[in-house]
PDB file of C-alpha atoms in Angstrom:
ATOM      1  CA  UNK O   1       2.917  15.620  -6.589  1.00 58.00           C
ATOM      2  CA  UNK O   2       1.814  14.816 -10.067  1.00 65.00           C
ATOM      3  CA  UNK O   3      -1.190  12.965 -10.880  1.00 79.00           C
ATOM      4  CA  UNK O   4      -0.443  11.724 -14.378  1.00 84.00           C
ATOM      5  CA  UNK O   5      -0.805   7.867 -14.467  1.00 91.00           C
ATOM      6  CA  UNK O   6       3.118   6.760 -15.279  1.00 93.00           C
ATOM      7  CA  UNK O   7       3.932   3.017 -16.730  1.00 95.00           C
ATOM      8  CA  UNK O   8       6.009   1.280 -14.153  1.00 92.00           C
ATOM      9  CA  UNK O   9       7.627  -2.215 -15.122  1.00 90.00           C
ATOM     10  CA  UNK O  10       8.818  -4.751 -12.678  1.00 89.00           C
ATOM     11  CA  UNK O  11       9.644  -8.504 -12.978  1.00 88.00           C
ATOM     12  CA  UNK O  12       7.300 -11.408 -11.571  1.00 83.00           C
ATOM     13  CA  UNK O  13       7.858 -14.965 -12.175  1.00 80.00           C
ATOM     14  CA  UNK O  14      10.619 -14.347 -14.596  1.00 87.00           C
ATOM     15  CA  UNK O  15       9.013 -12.205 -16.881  1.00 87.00           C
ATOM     16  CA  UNK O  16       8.826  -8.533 -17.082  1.00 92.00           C
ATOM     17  CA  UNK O  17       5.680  -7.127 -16.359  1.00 90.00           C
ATOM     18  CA  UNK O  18       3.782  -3.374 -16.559  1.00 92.00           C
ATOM     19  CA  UNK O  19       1.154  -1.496 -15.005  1.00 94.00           C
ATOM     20  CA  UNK O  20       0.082   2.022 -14.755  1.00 95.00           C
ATOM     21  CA  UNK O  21      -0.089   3.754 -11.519  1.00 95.00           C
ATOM     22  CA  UNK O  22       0.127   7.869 -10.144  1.00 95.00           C
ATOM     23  CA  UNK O  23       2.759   8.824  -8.348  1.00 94.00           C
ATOM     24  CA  UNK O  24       0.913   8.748  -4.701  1.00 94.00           C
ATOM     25  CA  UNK O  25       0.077   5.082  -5.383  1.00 96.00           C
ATOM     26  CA  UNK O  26       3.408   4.059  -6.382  1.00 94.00           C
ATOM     27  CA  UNK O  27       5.177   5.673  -3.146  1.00 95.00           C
ATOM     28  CA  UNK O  28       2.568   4.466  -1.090  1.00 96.00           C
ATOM     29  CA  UNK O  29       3.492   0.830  -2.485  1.00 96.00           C
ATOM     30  CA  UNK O  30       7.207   1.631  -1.987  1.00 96.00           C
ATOM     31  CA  UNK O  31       6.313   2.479   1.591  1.00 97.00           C
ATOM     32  CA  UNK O  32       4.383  -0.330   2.110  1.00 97.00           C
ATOM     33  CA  UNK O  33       7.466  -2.946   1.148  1.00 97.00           C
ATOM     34  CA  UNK O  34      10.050  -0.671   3.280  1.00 97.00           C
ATOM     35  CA  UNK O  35       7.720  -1.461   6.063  1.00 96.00           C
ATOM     36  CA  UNK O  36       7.172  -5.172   5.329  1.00 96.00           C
ATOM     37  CA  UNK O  37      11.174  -5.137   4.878  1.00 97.00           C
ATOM     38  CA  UNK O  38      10.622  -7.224   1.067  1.00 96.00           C
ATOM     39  CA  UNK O  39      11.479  -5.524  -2.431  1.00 93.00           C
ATOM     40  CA  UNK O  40       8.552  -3.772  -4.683  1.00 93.00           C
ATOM     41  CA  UNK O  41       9.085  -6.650  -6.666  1.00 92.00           C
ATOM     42  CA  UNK O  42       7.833  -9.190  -3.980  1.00 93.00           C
ATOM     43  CA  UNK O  43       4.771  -7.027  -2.751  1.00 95.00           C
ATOM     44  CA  UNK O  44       3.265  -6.807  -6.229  1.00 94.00           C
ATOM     45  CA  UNK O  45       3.791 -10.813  -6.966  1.00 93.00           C
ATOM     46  CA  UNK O  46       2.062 -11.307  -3.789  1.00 94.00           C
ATOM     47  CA  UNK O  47      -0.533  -8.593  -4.769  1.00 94.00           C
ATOM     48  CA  UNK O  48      -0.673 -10.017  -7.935  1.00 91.00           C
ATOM     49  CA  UNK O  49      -1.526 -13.949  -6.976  1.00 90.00           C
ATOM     50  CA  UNK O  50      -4.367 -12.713  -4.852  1.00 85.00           C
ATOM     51  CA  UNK O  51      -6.238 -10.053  -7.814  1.00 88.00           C
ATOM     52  CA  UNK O  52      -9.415 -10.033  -9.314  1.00 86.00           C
ATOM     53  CA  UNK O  53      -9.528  -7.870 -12.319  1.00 88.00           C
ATOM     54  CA  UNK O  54      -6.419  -5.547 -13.673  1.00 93.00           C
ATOM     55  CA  UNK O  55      -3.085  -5.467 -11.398  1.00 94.00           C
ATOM     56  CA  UNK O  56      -2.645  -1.432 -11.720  1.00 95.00           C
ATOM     57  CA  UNK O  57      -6.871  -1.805 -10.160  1.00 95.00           C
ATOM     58  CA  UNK O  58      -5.523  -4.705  -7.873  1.00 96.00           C
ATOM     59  CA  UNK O  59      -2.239  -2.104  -7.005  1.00 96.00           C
ATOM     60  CA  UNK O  60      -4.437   0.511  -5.903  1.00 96.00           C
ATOM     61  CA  UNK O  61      -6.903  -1.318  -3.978  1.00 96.00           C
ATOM     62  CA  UNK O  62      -3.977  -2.918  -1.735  1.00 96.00           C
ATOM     63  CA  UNK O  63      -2.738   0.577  -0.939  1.00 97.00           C
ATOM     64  CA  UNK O  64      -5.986   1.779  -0.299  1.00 97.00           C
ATOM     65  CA  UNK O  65      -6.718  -1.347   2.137  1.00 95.00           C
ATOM     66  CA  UNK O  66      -3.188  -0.503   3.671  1.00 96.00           C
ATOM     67  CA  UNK O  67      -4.067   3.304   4.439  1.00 95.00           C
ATOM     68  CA  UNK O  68      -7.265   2.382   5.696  1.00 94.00           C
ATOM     69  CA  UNK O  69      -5.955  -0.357   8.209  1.00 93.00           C
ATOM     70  CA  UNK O  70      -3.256   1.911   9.310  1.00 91.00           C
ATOM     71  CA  UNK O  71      -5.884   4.767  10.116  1.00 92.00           C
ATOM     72  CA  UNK O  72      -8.025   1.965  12.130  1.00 89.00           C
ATOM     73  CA  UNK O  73      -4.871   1.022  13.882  1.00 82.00           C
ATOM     74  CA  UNK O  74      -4.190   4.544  14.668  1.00 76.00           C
ATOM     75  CA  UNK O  75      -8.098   5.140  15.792  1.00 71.00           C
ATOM     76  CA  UNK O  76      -8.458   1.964  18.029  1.00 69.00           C
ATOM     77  CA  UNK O  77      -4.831   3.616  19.670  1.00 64.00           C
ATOM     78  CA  UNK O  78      -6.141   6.769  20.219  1.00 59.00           C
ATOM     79  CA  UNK O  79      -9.432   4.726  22.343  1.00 57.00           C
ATOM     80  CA  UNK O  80      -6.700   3.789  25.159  1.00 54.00           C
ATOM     81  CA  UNK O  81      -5.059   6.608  25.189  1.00 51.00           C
ATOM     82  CA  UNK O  82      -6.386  10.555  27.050  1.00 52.00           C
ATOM     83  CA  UNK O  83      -4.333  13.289  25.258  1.00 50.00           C
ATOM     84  CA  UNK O  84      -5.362  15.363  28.003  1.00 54.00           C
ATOM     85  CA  UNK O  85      -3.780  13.758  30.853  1.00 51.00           C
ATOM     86  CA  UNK O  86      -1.164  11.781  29.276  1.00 55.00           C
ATOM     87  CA  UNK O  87      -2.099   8.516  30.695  1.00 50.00           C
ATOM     88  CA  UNK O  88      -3.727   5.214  29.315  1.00 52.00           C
ATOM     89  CA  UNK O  89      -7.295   4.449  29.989  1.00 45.00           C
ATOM     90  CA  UNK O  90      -7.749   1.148  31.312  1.00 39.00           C
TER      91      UNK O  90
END
C-alpha cells in the first residue's frame, strides 16, 4: 500500500469538492459506506456537516473513530465468549 497523500474529489451539496487522503484512509472510508450500505458521497457530507477544522483532518478522524469502535466491539465480544471451551460465559 502506498502512503503518498492522493487528491480525491467528490460532490456535496451540488458542488464538487476535494480533499487529500492516503490510500489506507480512503479504503477504510470506502469500507465504512459498503457497511453502512450509502455511497462515499453520502458518508463524507455527513462527515462533513459534523467537522471541526479541515475535512481530509475531519476524514481521518471518522475512520480512526470507526476502527477504534469496531476493535471495542470486537473486545467487549471476546468478554462473553471462552475460546477454550467453545461456549459463552454467562
Amino acid at each position: 500500500m502506498d502512503d503518498a497523500v492522493r487528491k480525491r474529489s467528490v460532490t456535496i451539496a451540488g458542488h464538487r469538492t476535494s480533499f487529500s487522503l492516503e490510500d489506507a484512509f480512503w479504503e477504510e472510508l470506502v469500507g465504512i459506506a459498503e457497511r453502512r450500505d450509502m455511497t462515499l458521497a453520502e458518508l463524507v457530507v455527513e462527515i462533513d456537516t459534523d467537522r471541526e477544522g479541515n475535512l481530509s483532518s475531519a476524514l481521518r478522524l471518522y475512520v480512526l473513530r470507526d476502527l477504534q469502535g469496531r476493535l471495542v466491539g470486537e473486545d467487549e465480544d471476546a468478554e462473553f465468549s471462552d475460546p477454550e471451551s467453545g461456549s459463552d460465559r454467562i
